XYZ file of C-alpha atoms in Angstrom:
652
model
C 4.750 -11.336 12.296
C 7.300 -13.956 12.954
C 7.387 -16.312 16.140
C 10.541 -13.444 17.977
C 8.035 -10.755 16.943
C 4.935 -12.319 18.248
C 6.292 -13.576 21.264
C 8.027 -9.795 22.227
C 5.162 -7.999 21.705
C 3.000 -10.379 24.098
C 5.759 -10.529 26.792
C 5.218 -6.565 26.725
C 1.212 -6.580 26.637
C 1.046 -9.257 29.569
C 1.385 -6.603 32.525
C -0.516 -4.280 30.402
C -3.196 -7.150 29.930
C -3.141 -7.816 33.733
C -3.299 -4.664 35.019
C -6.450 -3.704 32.544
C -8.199 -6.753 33.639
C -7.854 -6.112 37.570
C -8.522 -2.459 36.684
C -11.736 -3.014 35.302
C -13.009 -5.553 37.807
C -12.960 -8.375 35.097
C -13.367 -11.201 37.011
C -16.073 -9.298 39.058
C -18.760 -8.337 36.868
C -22.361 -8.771 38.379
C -24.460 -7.568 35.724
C -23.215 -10.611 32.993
C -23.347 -12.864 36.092
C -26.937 -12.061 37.008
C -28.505 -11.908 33.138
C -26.312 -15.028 32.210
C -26.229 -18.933 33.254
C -23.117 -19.741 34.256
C -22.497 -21.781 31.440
C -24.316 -20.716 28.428
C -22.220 -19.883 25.286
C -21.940 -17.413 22.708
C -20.856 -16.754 19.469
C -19.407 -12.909 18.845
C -17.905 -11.083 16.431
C -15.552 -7.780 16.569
C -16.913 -5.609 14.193
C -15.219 -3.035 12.499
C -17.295 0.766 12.269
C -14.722 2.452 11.044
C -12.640 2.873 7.986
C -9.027 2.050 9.217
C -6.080 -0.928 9.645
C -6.243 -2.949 12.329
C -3.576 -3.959 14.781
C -3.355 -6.445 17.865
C -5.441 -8.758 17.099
C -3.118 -11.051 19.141
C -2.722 -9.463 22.383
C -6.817 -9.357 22.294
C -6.728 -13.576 22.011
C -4.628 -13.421 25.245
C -7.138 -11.036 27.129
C -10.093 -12.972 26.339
C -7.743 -16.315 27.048
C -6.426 -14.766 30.326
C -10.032 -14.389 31.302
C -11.080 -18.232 30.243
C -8.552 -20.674 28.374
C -11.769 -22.449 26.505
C -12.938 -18.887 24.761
C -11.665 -19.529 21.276
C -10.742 -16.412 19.091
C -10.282 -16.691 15.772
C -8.565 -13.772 13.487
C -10.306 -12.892 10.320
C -7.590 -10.782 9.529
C -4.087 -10.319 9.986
C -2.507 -7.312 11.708
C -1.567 -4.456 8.945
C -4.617 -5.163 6.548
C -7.196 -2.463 6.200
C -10.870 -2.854 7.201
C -14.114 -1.551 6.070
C -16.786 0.092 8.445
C -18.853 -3.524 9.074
C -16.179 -5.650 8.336
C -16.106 -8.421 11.044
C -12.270 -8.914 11.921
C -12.596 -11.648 14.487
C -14.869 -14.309 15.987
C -15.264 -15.316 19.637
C -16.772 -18.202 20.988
C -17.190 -19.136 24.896
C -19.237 -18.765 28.082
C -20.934 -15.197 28.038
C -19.908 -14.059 31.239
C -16.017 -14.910 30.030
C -16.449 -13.301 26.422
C -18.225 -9.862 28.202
C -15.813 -9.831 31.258
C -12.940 -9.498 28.836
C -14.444 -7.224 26.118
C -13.756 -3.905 27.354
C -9.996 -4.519 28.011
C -9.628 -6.131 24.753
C -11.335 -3.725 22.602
C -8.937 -1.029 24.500
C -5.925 -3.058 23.256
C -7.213 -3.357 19.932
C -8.819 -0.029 19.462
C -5.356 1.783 20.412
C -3.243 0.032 18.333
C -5.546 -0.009 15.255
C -5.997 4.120 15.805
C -2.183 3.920 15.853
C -2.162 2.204 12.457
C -4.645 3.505 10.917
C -3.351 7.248 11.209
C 0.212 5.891 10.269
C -0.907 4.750 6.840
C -2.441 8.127 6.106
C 1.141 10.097 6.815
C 2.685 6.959 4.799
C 0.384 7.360 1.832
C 1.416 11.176 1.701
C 4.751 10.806 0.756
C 4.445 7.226 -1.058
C 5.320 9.589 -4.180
C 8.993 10.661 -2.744
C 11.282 9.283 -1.152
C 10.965 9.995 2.261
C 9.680 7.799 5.296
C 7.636 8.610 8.076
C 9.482 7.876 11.694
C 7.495 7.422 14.856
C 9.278 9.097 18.173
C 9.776 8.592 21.596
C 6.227 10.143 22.471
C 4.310 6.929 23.457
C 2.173 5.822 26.426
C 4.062 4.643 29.681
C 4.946 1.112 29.129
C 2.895 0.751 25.754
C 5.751 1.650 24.167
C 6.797 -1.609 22.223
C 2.499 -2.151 21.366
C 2.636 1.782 20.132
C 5.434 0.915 17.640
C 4.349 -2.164 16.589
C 1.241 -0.625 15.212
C 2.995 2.208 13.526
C 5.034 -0.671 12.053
C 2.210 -2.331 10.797
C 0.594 1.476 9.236
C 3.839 1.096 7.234
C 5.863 3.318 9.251
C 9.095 2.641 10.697
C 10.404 2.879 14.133
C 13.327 5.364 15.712
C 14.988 4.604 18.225
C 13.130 1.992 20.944
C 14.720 3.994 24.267
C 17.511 5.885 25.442
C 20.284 2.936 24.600
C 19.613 2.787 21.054
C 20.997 5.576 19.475
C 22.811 8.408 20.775
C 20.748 11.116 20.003
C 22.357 14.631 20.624
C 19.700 17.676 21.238
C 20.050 21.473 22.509
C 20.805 20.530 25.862
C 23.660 18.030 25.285
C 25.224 20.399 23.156
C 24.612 23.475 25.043
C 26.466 21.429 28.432
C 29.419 20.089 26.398
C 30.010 23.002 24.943
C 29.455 22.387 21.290
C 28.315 20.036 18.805
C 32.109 18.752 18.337
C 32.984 18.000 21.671
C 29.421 16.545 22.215
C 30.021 13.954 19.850
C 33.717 13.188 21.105
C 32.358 12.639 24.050
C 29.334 10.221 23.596
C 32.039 8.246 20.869
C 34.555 8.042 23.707
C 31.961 7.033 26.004
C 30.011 4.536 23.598
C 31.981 4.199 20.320
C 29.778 1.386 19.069
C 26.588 3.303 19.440
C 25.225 5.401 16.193
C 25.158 9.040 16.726
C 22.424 11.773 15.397
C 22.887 14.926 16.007
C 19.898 17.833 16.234
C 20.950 20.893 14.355
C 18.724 24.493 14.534
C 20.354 26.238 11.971
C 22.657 26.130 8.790
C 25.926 27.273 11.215
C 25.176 24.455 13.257
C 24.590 22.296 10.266
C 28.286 23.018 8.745
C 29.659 22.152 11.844
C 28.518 18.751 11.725
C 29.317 18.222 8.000
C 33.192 18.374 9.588
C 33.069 15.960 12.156
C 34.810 13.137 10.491
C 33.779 10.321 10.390
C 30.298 11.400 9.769
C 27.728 10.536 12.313
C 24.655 8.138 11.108
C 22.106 10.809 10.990
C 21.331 14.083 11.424
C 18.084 15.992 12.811
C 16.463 19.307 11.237
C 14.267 20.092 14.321
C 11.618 23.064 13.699
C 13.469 24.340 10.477
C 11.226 26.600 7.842
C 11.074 25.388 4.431
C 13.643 27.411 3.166
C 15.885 26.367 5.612
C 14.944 22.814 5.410
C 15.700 22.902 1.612
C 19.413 24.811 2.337
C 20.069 22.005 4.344
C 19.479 19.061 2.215
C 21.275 20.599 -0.486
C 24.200 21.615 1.635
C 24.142 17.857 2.773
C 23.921 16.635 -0.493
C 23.246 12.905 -0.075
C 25.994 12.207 2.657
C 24.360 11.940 5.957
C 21.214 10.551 5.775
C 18.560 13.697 7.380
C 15.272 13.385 9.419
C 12.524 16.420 9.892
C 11.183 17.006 13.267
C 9.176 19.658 14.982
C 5.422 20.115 14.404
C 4.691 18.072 11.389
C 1.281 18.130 10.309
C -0.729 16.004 7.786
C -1.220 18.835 5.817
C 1.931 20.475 5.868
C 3.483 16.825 5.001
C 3.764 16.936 1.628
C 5.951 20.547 1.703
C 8.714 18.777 4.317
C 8.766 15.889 1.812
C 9.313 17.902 -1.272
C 12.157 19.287 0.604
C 14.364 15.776 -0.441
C 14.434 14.856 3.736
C 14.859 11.352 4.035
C 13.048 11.157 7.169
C 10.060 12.446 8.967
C 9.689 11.815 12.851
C 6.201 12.238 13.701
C 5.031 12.662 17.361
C 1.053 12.725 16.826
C 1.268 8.937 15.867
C 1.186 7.758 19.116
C 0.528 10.095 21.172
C -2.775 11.783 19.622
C -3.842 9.419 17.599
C -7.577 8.419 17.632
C -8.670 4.894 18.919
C -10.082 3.267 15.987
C -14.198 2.186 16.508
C -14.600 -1.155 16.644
C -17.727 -3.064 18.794
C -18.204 -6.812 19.592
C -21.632 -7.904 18.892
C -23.127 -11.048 19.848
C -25.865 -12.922 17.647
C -28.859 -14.974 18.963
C -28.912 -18.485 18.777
C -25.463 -19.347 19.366
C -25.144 -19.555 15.325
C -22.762 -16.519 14.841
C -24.513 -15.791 11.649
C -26.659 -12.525 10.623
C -30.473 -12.796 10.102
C -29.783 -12.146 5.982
C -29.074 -15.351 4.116
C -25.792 -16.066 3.119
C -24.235 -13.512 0.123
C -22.310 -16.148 -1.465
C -25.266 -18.639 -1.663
C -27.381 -15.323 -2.904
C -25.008 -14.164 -5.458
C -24.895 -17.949 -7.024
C -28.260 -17.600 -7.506
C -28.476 -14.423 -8.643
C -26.119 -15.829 -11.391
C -27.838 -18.808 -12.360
C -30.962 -16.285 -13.041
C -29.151 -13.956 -15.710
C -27.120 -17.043 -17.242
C -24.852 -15.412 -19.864
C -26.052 -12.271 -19.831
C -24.108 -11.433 -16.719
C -20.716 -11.564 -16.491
C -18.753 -10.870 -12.994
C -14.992 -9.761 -13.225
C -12.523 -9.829 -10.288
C -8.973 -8.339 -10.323
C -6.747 -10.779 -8.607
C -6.084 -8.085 -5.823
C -9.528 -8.190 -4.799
C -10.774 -10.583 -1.618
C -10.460 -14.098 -1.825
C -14.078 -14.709 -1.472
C -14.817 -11.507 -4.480
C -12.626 -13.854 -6.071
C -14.676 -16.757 -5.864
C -17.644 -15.047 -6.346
C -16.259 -14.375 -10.144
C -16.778 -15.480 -13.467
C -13.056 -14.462 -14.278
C -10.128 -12.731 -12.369
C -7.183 -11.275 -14.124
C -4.849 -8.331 -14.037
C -5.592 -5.042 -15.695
C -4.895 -6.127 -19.607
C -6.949 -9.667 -18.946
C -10.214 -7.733 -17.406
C -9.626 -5.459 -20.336
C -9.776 -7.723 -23.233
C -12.324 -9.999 -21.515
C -14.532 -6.645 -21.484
C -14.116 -5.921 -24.470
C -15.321 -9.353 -26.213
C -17.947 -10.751 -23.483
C -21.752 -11.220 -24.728
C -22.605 -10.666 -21.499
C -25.257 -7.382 -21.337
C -24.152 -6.967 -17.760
C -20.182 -6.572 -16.688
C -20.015 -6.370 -12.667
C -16.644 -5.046 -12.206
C -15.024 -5.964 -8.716
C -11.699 -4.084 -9.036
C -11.163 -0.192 -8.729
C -13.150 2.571 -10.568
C -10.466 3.232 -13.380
C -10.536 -0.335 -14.420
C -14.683 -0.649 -14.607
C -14.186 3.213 -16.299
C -11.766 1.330 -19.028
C -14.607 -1.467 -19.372
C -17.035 0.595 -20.257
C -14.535 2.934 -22.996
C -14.133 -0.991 -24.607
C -17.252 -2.508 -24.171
C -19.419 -3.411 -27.575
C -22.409 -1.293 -27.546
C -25.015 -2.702 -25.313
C -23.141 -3.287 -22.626
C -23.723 -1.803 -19.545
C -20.903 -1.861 -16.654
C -21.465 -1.217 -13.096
C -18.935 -1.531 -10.058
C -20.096 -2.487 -6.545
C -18.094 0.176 -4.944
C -17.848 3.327 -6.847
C -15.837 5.067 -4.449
C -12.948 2.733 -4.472
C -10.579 4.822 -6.300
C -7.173 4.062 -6.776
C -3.970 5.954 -5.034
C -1.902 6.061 -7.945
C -4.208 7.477 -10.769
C -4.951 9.866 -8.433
C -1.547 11.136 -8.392
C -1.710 12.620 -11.637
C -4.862 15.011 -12.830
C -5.654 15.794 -16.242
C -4.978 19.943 -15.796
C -1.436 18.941 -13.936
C -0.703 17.112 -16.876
C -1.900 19.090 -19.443
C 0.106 21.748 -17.724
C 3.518 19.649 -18.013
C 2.523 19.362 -21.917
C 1.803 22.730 -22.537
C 5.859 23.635 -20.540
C 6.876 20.900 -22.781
C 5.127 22.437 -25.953
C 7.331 25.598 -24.908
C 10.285 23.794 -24.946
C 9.646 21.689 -28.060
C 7.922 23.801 -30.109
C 5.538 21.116 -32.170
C 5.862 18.700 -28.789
C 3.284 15.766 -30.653
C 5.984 15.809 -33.265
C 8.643 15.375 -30.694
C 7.060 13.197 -27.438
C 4.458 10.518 -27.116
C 2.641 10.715 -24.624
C 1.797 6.598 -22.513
C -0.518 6.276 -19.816
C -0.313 3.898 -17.222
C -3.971 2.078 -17.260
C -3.856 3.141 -13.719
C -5.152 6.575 -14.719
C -8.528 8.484 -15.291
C -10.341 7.959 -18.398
C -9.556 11.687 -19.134
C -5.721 10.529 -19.163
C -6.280 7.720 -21.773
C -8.678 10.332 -23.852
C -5.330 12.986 -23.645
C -3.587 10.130 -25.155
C -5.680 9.242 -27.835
C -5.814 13.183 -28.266
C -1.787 13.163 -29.037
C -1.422 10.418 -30.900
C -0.337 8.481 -27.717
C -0.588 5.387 -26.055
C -2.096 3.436 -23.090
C -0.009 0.513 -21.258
C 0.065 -2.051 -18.482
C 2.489 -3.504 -16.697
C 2.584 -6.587 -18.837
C 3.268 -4.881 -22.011
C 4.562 -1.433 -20.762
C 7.938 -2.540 -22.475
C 6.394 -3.298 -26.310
C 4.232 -0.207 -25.690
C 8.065 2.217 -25.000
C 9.994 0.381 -27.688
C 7.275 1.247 -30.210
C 6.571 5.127 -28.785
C 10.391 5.406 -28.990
C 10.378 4.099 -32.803
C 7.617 6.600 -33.688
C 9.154 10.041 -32.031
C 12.520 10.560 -30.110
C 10.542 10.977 -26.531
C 7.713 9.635 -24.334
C 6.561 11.639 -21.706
C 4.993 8.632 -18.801
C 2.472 8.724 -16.423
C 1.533 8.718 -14.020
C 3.451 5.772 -12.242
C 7.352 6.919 -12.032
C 8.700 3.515 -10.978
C 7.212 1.205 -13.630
C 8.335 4.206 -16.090
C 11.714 4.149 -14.318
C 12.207 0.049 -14.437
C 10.773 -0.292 -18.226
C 13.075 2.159 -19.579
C 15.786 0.247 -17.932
C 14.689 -2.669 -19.747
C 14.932 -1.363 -22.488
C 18.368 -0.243 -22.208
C 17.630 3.671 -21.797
C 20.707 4.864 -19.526
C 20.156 6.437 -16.006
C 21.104 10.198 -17.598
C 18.304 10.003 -20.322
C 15.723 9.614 -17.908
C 14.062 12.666 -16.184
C 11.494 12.656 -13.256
C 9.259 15.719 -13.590
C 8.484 18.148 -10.995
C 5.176 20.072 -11.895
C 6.192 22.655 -9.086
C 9.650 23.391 -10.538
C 9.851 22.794 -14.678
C 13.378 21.312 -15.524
C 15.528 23.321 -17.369
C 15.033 22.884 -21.139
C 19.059 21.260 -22.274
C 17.535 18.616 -19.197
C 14.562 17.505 -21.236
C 16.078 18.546 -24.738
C 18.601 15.305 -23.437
C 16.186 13.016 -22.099
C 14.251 10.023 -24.025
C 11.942 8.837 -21.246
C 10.003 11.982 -18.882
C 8.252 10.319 -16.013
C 5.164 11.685 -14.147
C 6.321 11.346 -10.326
C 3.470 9.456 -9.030
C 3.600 6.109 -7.243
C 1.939 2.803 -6.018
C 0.970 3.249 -2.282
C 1.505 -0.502 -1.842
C 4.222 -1.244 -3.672
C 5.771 1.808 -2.664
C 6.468 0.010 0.535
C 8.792 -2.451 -0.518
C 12.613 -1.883 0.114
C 16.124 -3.447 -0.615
C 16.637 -4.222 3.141
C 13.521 -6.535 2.849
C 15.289 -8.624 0.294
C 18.356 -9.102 1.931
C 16.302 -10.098 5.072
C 14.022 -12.663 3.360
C 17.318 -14.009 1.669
C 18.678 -14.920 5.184
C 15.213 -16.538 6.339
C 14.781 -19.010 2.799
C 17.944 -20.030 1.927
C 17.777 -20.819 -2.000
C 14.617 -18.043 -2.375
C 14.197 -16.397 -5.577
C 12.990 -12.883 -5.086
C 10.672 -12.070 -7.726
C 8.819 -8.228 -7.453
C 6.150 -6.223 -9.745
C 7.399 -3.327 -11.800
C 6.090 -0.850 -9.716
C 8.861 -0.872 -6.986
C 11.390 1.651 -6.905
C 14.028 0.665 -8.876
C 16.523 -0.610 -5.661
C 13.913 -2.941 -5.122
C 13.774 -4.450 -8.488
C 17.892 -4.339 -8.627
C 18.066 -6.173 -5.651
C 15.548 -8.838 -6.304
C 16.287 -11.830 -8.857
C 13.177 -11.217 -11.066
C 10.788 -8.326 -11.983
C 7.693 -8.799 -13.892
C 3.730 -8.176 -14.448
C 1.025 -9.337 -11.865
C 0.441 -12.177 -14.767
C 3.625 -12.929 -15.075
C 4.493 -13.494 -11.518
C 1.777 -15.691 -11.366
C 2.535 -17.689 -14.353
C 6.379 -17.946 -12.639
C 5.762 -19.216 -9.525
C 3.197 -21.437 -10.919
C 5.450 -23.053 -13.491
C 7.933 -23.295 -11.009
C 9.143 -26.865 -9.586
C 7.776 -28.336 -6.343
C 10.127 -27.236 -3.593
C 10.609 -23.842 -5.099
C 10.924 -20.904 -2.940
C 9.774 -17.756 -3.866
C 9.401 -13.959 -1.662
C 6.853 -11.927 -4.149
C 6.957 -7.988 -4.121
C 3.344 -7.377 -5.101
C -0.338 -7.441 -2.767
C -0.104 -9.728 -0.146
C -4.183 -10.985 -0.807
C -2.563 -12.411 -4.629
C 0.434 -14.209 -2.618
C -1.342 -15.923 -0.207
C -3.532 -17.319 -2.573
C -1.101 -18.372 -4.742
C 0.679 -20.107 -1.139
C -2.970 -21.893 -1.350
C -3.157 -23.036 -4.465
C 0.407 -24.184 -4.791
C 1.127 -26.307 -1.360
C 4.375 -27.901 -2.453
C 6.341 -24.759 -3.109
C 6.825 -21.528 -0.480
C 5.492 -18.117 -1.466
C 5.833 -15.542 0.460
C 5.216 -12.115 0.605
C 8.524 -9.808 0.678
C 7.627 -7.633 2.889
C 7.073 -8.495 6.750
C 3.957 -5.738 7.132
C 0.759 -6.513 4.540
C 1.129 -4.675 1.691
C -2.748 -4.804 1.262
C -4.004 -2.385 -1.127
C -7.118 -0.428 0.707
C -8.965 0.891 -2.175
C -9.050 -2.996 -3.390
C -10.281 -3.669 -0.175
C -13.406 -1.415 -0.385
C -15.258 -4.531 -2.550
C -17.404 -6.809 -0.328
C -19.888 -10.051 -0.898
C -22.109 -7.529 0.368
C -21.437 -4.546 -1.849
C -21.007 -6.822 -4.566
C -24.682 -8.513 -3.728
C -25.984 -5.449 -3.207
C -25.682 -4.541 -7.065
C -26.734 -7.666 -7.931
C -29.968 -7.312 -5.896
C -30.724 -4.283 -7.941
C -30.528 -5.789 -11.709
C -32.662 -8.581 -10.535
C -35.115 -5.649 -9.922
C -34.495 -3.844 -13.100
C -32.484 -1.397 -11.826
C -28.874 -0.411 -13.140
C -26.785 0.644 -9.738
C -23.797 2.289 -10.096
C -23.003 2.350 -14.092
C -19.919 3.317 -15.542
C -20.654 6.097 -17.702
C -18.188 8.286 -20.060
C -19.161 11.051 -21.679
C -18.795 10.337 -25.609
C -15.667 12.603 -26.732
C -13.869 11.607 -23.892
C -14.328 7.759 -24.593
C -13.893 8.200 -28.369
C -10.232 9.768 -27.592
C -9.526 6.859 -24.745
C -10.458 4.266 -27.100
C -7.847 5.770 -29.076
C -5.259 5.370 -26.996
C -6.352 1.657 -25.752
C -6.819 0.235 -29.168
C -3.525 1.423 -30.475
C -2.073 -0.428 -27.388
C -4.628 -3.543 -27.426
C -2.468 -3.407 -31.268
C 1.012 -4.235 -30.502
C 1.661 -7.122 -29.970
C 4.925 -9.148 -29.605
C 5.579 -13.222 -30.308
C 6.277 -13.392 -26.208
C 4.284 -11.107 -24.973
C 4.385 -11.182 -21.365
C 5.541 -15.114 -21.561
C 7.765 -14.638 -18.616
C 9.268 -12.216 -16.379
C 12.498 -10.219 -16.878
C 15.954 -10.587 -15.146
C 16.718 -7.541 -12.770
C 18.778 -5.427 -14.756
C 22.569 -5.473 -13.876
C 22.218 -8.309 -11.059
């Protein structure tokens, strides 16, 4: 949040902030007054107890400031990053009766706005796979309106209109008064011709009669329409006006309005249903602001120094800083991989997600034994794609083709279940990451005319480009509707639609916004954005290779990085005479990276001191024969630069 940001968003909490306080007798409160000296001080912490993202972490500072000027808050977290149920997000320090007379209105704040975030990200993570994004509306609490939509901002939606003078937005009744949709517009462009227009339309009919207004007007609204209809319209408009979806759109019935090629969704429920977020402040005895347990980092050193070499901790670099620290090694996906594969260490404690300790234990030597502190922490994208929706595409392809391993290689993204990598080991195919994704296409291409890619479109999308495979020989797949057999029979590259929820959330405008805050900024983004993103930017390139780039790079360089915001700030750390920022102004924080903890990760530690073995990494034996298939035959290519340095954006 920059300083115009910060300082809006207070000037709109501070009657909010007053009026809570006075309404809840703040400066009144007997019971702290009568357990409490006057002056005695305590240490708290806001504790998160629910899965979620947090937001307003600033306006609570100024309600327990408001209260007392000498309580001193200090943020854990930024605004936009996801939290895990015990996850302390903030610390308090000050007089008791101060900290507890300002609690209640501050949690309120905070609660809101983090519910408000929280239930954005889950409509934004539903349609991270298309190209539609999720709108908030009108529909907000009387005079929270500007807190309401900064959350949904920092949930990683975007905001419509802010009031009534923003946008001319034409509904039933406007057009029902003037008579029509034609003269309705006339009228608001002869009354405001600088103002952009959107117009809500209930049917096709009315629909045409927009489409010959000329010029066009800047958006258009689909309020309540059925499926069917929705889909008419889309394709009637056919890329010209930009159209948003309104009208009773549920979480569930999200993904249908998205499939329907709508560039928008409007969604009311965000702020004015959503749930306030559980979060608690808690204060400890003694003034220390510490917990009973002794310290997890201190533990986890010594839990280290007990097992010597035979324990071996990994750490992806999107993990938390202090994961990070608590590593032997951190890497991207290929690093962990080979470092897996060749460590003595009987042990392998993989902090990352569960596909990446699955791929451990596929290359581990025999012996090994891998376990992950979090086994639920999944990962967005290899979710995207199953192994029956795939094997489903293969067998449509195998119609079309005939002897299809003859005629398409099948590549896995190493974001992707283990039964994924085993299908390509099964077909002769191969597994990649996003350092060597190119070497792994050229050779698939050399070996049969096609590759079919999965399960991340993007990185599928942007390799291919590299490698000089034109636009019209690339085809995204749509399990629900098979493409017509001369539109594969023409293609080279066949991409699984499936996406990165965080780096999904990177867009053009972003660069050209960053551009005008760092003059001389090179723009530098993974792979995995959508392919406007990398043709806008100045460089695309691997996690390794971004980091090798900006740390190569000249004191005084300045550099806005497309990729998780946890693996730019660090880099900001540990290179103080250049700038590196993150390209996006919301955390692009990856939650399922997120889900790893000292605690978690001391947890499983705890156990093999005991002799147990918490949380191994097991796959079954025909499964991991046909995986290691697949990740030997890519651990084989190699190329005299491999991933030495990133790529120029194609065509800038």
């Amino acid at each position: 949040m920059d300083d115009r940001e910060q300082k809006r968003l207070l000037d709109a909490a501070a009657p909010l902030i007053e009026m809570a306080l006075v309404e809840d007798g703040a400066w009144e409160d007997p019971t702290s007054r009568a357990i409490f000296p006057a002056n005695e001080e305590v240490d708290a912490w806001i504790v998160a107890k629910q899965k979620g993202v947090v937001a307003g972490l600033a306006i609570a500072e100024v309600v327990f400031q408001r209260i007392d000027s000498d309580v001193r808050f200090e943020s854990l977290l930024r605004d936009g990053w996801p939290i895990m149920p015990g996850e302390r997000i903030a610390r308090v320090r000050g007089r008791a009766v101060s900290v507890l007379a300002a609690e209640r209105a501050a949690l309120n704040f905070l609660q809101r706005m983090s519910g408000i975030a929280t239930a954005t990200a889950a409509y934004v993570d539903v349609v991270a796979c298309t190209g539609t994004r999720i709108l908030d509306t009108r529909k907000t609490c009387p005079g929270h309106r500007v807190l309401d939509k900064y959350a949904v901002r920092m949930g990683g939606g975007e905001n419509h209109r802010m009031n009534l003078k923003d946008m001319a937005l034409i509904k039933d009744n406007h057009i029902d008064t003037a008579g029509g949709i034609g003269r309705a517009i006339e009228r608001v462009r002869s009354y405001a011709p600088d103002l952009p227009v959107e117009v809500e339309v209930r049917t096709i009919d009315e629909l045409a009669e927009v489409l010959l207004i000329d010029p066009f007007i800047e958006r258009i609204m689909c309020d309540n329409m059925d499926l069917a209809t929705l889909r008419q319209a889309v394709a009637l408009v056919d890329g010209r006006i930009p159209i948003e979806a309104s009208g009773k759109v549920s979480l569930e019935g999200l993904p249908k309005i998205a499939a329907s090629g709508v560039d928008f969704i409007s969604v009311g429920r965000l702020t004015h249903s959503a749930p306030a977020l559980d979060l608690s402040l808690e204060i400890f005895p003694g003034g220390t602001g510490e917990t009973p347990e002794r310290d997890h980092g201190d533990r986890i050193r010594e839990i280290k120094r007990h097992f010597g070499d035979d324990l071996v901790i990994l750490a992806h670099h999107y993990q938390r800083d202090e994961v990070v620290e608590a590593g032997d090694y951190r890497g991207d996906s290929l690093e962990l991989v080979r470092l897996a594969t060749h460590t003595p260490a009987r042990y392998i404690v993989f902090c990352g997600v569960y596909f990446m300790a699955e791929t451990a234990a596929i290359l581990a030597s025999p012996g090994r034994r891998v376990v992950i502190p979090e086994p639920t922490a999944g990962c967005y994208l290899a979710d995207t794609a199953s192994p029956s929706d795939v094997q489903t595409a293969w067998s449509n392809l195998a119609g079309i083709f005939g002897r299809v391993d003859q005629e398409v290689t099948p590549i896995t993204y190493v974001n992707s279940s283990a039964s994924l990598k085993a299908f390509c080991g099964r077909y002769g195919g191969y597994v990649c990451t996003s350092a060597n994704a190119r070497d792994i296409l050229e050779r698939a291409l050399r070996e049969r005319p096609r590759v079919f890619f999965f399960p991340n479109q993007h990185l599928g999308r942007n390799t291919a480009a590299a490698c000089g495979i034109p636009a019209e020989e690339i085809l995204l797949w749509n399990p629900g509707h098979v493409p017509l057999p001369n539109r594969v029979q023409n293609s080279r590259v066949i991409l699984w639609p499936g996406a990165c929820n965080v780096h999904r959330r990177f867009r053009p405008e972003m660069v050209r916004t960053v551009r005008e805050r760092f003059l001389g900024v090179r723009v530098l983004v993974h792979p995995e954005c959508e392919r406007s993103v990398v043709l806008s930017a100045d460089e695309m390139g691997s996690t390794s290779a971004m980091i090798r780039r900006v740390t190569e790079a000249p004191a005084g360089s300045r550099w806005a990085m497309g990729t998780e915001e946890r693996l730019v700030n660090r880099l900001q750390r540990e290179n103080p005479a250049k700038t590196i920022v993150p390209l996006s102004p919301v955390p692009a924080v990856c939650p399922t990276m997120s889900q790893t903890t000292l605690a978690s990760l001391r947890a499983v530690l705890e156990e093999l001191v005991l002799g147990r073995v918490p949380n191994e990494i097991r796959v079954d034996e025909e499964t991991a024969r046909h995986a290691k298939a697949a990740l030997n035959r890519m651990l084989s290519v190699r190329r005299e630069n491999l991933d030495s340095a990133c790529e120029l954006a194609p065509d800038v």
